[in-house]
Coordinates of C-alpha atoms and ligand atoms in Angstrom, one line a residue:
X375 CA -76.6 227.4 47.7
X376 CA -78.0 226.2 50.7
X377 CA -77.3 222.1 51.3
X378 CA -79.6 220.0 54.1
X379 CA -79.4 216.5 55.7
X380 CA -82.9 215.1 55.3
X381 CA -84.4 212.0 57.1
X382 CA -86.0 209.8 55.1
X383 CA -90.1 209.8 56.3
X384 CA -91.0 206.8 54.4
X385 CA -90.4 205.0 51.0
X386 CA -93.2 204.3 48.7
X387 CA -92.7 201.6 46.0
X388 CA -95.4 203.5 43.6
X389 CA -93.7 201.0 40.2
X390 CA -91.1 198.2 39.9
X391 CA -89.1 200.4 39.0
X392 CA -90.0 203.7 40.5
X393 CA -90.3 205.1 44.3
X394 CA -91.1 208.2 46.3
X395 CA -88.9 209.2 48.9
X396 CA -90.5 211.5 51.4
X397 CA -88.7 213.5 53.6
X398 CA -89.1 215.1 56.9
X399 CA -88.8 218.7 57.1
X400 CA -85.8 219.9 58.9
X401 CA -86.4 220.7 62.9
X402 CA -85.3 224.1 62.1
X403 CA -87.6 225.0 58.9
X404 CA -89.6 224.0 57.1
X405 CA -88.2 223.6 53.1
X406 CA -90.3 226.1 51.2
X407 CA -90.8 225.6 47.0
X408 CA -93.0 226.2 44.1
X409 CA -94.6 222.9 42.2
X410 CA -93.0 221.7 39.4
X411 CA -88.8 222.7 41.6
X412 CA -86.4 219.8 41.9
X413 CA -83.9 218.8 45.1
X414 CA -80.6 217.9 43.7
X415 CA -79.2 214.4 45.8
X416 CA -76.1 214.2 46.3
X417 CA -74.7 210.6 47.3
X418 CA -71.1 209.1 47.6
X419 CA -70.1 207.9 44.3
X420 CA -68.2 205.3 43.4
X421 CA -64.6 207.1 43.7
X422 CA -66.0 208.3 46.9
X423 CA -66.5 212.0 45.1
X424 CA -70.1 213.3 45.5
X425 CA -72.5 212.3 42.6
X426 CA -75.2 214.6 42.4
X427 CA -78.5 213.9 40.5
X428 CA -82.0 216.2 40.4
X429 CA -85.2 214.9 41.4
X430 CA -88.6 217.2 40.6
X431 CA -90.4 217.6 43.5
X432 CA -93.4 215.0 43.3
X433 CA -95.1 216.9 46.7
X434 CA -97.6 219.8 46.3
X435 CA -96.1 222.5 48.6
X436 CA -99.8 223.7 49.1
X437 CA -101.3 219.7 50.0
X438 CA -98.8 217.6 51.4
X439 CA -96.4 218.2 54.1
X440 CA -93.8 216.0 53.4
X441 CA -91.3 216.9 50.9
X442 CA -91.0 213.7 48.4
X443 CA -89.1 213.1 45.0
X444 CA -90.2 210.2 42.6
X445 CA -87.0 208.2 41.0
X446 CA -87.4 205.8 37.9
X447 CA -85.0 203.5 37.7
X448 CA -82.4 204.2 34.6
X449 CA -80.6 201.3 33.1
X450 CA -77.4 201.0 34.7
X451 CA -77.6 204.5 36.4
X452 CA -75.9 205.1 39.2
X453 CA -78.2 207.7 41.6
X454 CA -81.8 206.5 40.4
X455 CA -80.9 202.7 41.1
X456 CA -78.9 203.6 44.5
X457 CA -82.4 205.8 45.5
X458 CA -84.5 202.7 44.7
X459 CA -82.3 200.0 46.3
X460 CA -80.4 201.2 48.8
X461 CA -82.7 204.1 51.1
X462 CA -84.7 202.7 53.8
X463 CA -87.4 205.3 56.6
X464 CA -84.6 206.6 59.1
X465 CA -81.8 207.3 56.7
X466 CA -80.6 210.8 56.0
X467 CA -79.9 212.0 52.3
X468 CA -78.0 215.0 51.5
X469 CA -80.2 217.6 49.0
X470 CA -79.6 221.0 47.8
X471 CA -82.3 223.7 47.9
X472 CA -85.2 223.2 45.9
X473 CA -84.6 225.1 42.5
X474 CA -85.8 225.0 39.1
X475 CA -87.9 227.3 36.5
X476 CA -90.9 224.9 35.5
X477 CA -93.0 226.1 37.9
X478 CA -96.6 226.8 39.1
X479 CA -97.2 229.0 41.4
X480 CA -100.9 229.8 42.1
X481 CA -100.5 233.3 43.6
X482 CA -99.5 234.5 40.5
X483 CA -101.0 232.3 38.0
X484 CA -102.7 234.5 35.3
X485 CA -104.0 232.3 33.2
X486 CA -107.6 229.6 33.8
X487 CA -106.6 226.0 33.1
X488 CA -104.0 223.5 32.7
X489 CA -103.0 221.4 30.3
X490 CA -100.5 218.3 31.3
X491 CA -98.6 216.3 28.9
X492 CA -96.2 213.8 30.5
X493 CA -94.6 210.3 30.1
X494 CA -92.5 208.0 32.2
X495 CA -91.0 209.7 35.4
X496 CA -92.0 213.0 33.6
X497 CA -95.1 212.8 35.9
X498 CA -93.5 213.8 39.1
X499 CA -93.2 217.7 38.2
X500 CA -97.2 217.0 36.5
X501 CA -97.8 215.5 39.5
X502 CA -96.9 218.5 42.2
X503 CA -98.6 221.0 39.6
X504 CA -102.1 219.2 39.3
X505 CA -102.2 218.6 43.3
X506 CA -101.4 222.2 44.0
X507 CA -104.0 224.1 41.1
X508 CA -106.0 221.6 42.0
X509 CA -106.4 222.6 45.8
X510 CA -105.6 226.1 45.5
X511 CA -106.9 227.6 42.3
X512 CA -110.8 226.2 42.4
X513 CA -112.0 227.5 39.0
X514 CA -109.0 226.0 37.2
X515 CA -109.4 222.5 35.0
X516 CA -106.4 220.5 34.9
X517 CA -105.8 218.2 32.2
X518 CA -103.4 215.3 32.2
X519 CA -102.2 213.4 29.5
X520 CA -99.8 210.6 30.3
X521 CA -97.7 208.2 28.5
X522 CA -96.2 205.0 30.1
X523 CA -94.8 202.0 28.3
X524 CA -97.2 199.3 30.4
X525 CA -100.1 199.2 32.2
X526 CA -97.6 198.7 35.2
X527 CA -95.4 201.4 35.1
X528 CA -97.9 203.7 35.3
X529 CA -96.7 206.1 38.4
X530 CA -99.4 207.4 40.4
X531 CA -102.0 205.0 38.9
X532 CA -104.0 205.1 42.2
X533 CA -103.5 208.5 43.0
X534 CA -104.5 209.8 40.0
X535 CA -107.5 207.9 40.1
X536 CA -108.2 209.4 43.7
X537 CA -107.8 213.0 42.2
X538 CA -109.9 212.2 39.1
X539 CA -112.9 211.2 41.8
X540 CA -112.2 214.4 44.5
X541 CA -112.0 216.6 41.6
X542 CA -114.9 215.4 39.4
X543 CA -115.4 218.0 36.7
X544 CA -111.9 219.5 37.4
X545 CA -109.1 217.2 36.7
X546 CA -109.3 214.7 33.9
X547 CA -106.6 211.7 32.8
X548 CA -105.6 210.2 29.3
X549 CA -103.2 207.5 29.6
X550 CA -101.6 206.2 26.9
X551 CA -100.0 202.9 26.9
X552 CA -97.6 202.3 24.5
X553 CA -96.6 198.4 25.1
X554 CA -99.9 197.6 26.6
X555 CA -101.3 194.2 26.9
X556 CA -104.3 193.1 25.3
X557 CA -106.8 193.9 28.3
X558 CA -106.3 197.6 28.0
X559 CA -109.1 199.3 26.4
X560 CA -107.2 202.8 26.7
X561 CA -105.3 204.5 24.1
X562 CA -102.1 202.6 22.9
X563 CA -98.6 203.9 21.1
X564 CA -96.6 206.9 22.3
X565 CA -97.6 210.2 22.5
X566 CA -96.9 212.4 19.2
X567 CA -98.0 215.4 17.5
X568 CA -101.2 214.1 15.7
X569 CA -103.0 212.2 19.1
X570 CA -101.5 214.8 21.0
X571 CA -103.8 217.5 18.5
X572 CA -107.0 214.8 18.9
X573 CA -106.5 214.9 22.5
X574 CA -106.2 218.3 23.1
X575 CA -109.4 218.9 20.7
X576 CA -111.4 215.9 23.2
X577 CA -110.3 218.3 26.1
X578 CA -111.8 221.1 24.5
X579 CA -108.5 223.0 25.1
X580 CA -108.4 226.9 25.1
X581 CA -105.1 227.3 23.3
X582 CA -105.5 231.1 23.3
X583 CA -105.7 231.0 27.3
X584 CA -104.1 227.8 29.3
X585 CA -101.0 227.0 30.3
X586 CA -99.2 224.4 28.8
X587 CA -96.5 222.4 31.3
X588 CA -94.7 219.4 29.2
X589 CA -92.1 216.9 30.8
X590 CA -90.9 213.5 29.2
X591 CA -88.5 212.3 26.8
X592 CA -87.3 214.7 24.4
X593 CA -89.6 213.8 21.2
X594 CA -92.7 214.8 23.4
X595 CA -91.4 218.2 24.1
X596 CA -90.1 219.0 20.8
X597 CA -93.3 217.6 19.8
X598 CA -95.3 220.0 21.6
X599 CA -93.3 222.8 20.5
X600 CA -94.4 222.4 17.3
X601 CA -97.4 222.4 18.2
X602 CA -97.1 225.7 20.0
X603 CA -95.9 226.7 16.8
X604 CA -98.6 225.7 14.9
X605 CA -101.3 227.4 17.3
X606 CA -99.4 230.5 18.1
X607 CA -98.9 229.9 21.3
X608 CA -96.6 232.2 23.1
X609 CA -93.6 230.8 25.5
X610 CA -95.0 232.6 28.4
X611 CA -98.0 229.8 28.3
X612 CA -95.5 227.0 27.3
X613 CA -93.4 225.8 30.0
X614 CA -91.1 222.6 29.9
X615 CA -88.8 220.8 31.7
X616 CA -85.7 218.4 30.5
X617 CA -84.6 215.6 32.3
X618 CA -82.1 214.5 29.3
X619 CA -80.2 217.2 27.7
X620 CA -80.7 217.8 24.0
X621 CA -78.8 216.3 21.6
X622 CA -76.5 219.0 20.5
X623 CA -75.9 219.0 16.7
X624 CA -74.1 222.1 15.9
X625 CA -70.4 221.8 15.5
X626 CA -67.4 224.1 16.5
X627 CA -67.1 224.7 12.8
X628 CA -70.7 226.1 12.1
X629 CA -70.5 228.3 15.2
X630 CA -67.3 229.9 13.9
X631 CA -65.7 229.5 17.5
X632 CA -62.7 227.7 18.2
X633 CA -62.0 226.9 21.3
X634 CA -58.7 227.5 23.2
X635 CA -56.5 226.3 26.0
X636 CA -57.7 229.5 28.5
X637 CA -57.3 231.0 32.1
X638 CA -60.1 231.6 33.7
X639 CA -61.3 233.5 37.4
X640 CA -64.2 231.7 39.3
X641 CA -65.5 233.9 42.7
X642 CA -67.3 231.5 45.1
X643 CA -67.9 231.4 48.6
X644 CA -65.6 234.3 49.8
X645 CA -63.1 232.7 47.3
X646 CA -61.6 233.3 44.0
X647 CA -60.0 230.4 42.1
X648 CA -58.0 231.0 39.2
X649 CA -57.7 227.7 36.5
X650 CA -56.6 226.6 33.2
X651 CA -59.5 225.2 31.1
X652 CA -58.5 223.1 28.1
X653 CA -60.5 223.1 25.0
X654 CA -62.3 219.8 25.6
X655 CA -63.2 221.0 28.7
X656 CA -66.4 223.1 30.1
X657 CA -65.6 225.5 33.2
X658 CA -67.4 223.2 35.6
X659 CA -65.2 220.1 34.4
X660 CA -62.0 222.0 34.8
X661 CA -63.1 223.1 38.1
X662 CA -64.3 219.4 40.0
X663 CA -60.8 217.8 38.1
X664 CA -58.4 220.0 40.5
X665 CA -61.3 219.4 43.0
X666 CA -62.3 222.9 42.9
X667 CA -66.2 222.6 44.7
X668 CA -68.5 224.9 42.3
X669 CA -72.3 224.5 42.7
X670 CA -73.8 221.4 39.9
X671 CA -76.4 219.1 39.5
X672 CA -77.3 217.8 36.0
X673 CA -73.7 218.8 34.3
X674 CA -76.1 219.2 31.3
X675 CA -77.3 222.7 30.9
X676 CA -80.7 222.1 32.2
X677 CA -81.1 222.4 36.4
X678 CA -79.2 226.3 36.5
X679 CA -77.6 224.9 39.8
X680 CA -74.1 226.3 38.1
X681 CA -75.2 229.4 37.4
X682 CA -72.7 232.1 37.6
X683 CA -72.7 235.3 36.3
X684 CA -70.1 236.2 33.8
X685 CA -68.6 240.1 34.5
X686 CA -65.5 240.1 32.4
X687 CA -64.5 238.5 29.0
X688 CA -66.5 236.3 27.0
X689 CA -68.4 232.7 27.0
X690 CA -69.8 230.4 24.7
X691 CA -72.5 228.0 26.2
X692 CA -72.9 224.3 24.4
X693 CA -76.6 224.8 25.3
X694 CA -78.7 227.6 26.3
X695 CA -81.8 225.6 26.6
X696 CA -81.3 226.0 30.5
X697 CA -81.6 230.5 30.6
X698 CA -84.2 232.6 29.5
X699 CA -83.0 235.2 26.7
X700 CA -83.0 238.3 29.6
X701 CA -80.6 236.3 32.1
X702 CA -78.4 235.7 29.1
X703 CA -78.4 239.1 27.9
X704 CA -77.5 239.8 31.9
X705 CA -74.2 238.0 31.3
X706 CA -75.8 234.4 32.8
X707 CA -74.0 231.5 32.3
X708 CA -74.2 227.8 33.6
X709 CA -70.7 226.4 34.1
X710 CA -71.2 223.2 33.0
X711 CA -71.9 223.8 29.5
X712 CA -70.0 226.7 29.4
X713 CA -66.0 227.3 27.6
X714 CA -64.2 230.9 27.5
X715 CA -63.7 232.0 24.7
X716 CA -60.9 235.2 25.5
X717 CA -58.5 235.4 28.4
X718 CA -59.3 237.2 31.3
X719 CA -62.9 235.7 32.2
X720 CA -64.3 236.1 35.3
X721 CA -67.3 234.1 36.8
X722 CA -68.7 235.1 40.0
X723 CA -71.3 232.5 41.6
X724 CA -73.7 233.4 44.3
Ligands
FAD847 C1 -84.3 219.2 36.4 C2 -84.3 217.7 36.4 C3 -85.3 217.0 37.1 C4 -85.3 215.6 37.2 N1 -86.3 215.0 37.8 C5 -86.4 213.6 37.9 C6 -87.5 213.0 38.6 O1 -88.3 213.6 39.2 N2 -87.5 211.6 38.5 C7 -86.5 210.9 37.9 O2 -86.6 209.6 37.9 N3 -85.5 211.5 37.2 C8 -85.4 212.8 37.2 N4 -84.4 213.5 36.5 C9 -83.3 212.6 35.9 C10 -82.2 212.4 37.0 O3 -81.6 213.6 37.5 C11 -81.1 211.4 36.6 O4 -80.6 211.9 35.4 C12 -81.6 210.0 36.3 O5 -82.1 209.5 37.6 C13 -80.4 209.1 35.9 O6 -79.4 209.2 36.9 P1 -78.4 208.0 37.2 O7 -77.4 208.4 38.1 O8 -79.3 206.8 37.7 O9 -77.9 207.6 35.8 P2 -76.4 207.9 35.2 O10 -75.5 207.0 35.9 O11 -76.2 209.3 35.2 O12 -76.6 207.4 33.7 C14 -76.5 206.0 33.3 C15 -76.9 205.9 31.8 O13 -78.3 206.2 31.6 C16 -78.4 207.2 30.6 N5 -79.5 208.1 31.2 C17 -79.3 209.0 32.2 N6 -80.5 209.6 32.5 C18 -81.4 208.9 31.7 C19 -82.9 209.1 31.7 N7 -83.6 209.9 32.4 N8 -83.5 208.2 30.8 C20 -82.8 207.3 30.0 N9 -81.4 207.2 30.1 C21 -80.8 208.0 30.9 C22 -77.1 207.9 30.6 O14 -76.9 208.5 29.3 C23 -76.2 206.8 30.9 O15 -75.8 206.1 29.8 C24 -84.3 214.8 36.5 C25 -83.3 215.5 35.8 C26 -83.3 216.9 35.7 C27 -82.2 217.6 35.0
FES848 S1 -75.3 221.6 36.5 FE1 -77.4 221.7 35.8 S2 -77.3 223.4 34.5 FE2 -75.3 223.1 35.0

C-alpha cells in the first residue's frame, strides 16, 4: 500500500464540530480515486505508535482539484478531535492511498439516477458522489436526503444550496432535522423506514432502476436494507458504507467454533513473519502487539485496508460485512477481524 506526506492546502471550518481538510497533490502525481474512496490518516498517538483513522473523500475527483476529507468531531476521540484542533494550511499529514468499495464511478455507471440517504458526517462520501454524477453524467437526477441533529450541524449547508441552484431540475435536498429549533419549517426527527418510504415516493423514485448509496449511523442503513428488501431491490443497486462497525451478536457458541491458541504465517513486504495468536486475539492484534507493521485502518472489518489473502489453512472472520461473497470465496480475509481456526495458516498481503 502506497503511503504519502500531504501538505495541508487550507482548512475549512464547514460546522463547530466538523472541518475539511484539503490537500495538495503530491509534486510528483497527482492522487487519482473514485467518489465515494476514503484516505486512511495516520497520526502519532498517544504512546507515540501510529493511530490510523479513515476519512471518505469529500472531493469530486471529476470537479475539484484538491483532495479534501471532512472530520466530525467524536466525543472523546482521539484522530477526529486531533484533525479539527490541531492541523493548520502548511502542515503535512501522513495518508494511505485512497481505497474503499462505495463507489461511483461515472464511466461505468449503468444505471440513470441517484438516490442519497445520509446523516451526520455520512455526507462526505454523498457529498463526492453528487458533485461528480452531477458534473459528469448530465441526464442523471441526484437525490439527497440528509439527516443532521440541528439546524447547525448541517455539513455542506451552503454548498448544497449552491448545487441545488447550478443544478436546477437535477439535484434536489431533504434535510431532516432531528433536534431542530422552532424556526425550522423542514422536516423534523431522524430518518427511519416509514419517512424514508414518503420521501422516496415525493422523489418519484424509480426503485426498479437507480442506485441507491446509504452512509450514516447504523439504524439508517439497516433501515434501508429493509427497504431494499421490501422493493426487491438487488445489492448491485444498493451500495453502503459503515463508519461504525456492526454490533456483532453471534457468539462463539452459536457459530460452533472455538477458538484456539494458534501459529500463524503472515507474507508482507518481501517478508514472512511467523506469530502466536491467542484466542482473544484477531491476526492483526497479534501482529501490531510484537510490533509486527501489517497494513490497517478501521481495525473493524469495514475499510479492506488489511486485506490478505488466505492460501493455506482456515479462518474465521468476526464480520464479513467488509468482502463481497466472490473475494471470500477467493480465500479474502481482513486481518483485523480475522482468528485461525487450524495450524499452519498462511496470509499473504499485497
Ligand atoms: C470507511 C470509513 C470512512 C470514514 N469516513 C469518515 C468521514 O468521512 N468523516 C468522519 O468524520 N468520520 C469518518 N469515519 C470515522 C473515522 O474513521 C473515525 O472512526 C472517527 O473519526 C472516530 O475516530 P477517533 O479517533 O476520533 O475516535 P476514537 O478514539 O477511535 O473513539 C473514541 C470513542 O468514540 C466512539 N466512536 C468512534 N467512532 C465513532 C463515530 N463515528 N460515532 C460515534 N462514536 C464513535 C468509540 O466507540 C470510542 O468510544 C470513517 C470510518 C470508516 C471506516
Ligand atoms: S483495518 Fe479496516 S477492514 Fe481491517
Amino acid at each position: 500500500m502506497k503511503s504519502y506526506f500531504l501538505q495541508v492546502k487550507e482548512v475549512i471550518r464547514e460546522t463547530e464540530d466538523t472541518v475539511t481538510i484539503l490537500f495538495w497533490h503530491p509534486l510528483s502525481e497527482q492522487i487519482k480515486y473514485s467518489a465515494g474512496q476514503f484516505l486512511t490518516v495516520s497520526v502519532p498517538g498517544p504512546d507515540g505508535k501510529k493511530v490510523k483513522r479513515s476519512y471518505s473523500m469529500s472531493t469530486s475527483p471529476t470537479s475539484d482539484t484538491a483532495v479534501g476529507i471532512t472530520i466530525k468531531r467524536v466525543p472523546n476521540g482521539l484522530v477526529s478531535n486531533y484533525l479539527n484542533d490541531q492541523i493548520k494550511a502548511g502542515d503535512f499529514l501522513e495518508v494511505i492511498e485512497p481505497m474503499g468499495n462505495f463507489v461511483f464511478n461515472p464511466a461505468t455507471f449503468s444505471g440513470k439516477n441517484l438516490i442519497l440517504i445520509g446523516a451526520g458526517s455520512g455526507i462526505t462520501p454523498l457529498m463526492s458522489i453528487a458533485k461528480t454524477a452531477l458534473k459528469a453524467n448530465s441526464d442523471t437526477k441526484v437525490s439527497l436526503f440528509y439527516g443532521s441533529r440541528n439546524e447547525n450541524q448541517v455539513i455542506f449547508k451552503k454548498e448544497l444550496e449552491v448545487l441545488e441552484s447550478n443544478y436546477q431540475g437535477r439535484f434536489n435536498v431533504t434535510h431532516i432535522i432531528s433536534q431542530s429549533t422552532d424556526t425550522w419549517v423542514g422536516l423534523k426527527g431522524r430518518i427511519h423506514q416509514a419517512n424514508t418510504i414518503l420521501w422516496l415516493k415525493e422523489i418519484d423514485a424509480d426503485l426498479k432502476n437507480d442506485h441507491i448509496y446509504v452512509c450514516g449511523p447504523e439504524e439508517i442503513i439497516e433501515n434501508t436494507l429493509k427497504i431494499a428488501e421490501l422493493y426487491d431491490i438487488p445489492k448491485e443497486r444498493m451500495h453502503y458504507e459503515r463508519f461504525n462497525a456492526p454490533v456483532n451478536t453471534e457468539s462463539e457458541s452459536e457459530t460452533g467454533d472455538e477458538l484456539k491458541k494458534q501459529t500463524v504465517t503472515v507474507k508482507y513486504d518481501g517478508e514472512t513473519h511467523e506469530f502466536v495468536v491467542e484466542p482473544h486475539q484477531t491476526i492483526l492484534e497479534a501482529a501490531l502487539d510484537l510490533d509486527i507493521e501489517l497494513p490497517y485502518s478501521c481495525q473493524a472489518g469495514m475499510c479492506t485496508a488489511c486485506l490478505g489473502k488466505c492460501t493455506s489453512g482456515k479462518i474465521k472472520m468476526d464480520e464479513e460485512e467488509g468482502l463481497t461473497e466472490k473475494e471470500i470465496e477467493q480465500g479474502y480475509v481482513l486481518t483485523c477481524v480475522s482468528h485461525p481456526m487450524t495450524e499452519g495458516v498462511i496470509l499473504e498481503i499485497d
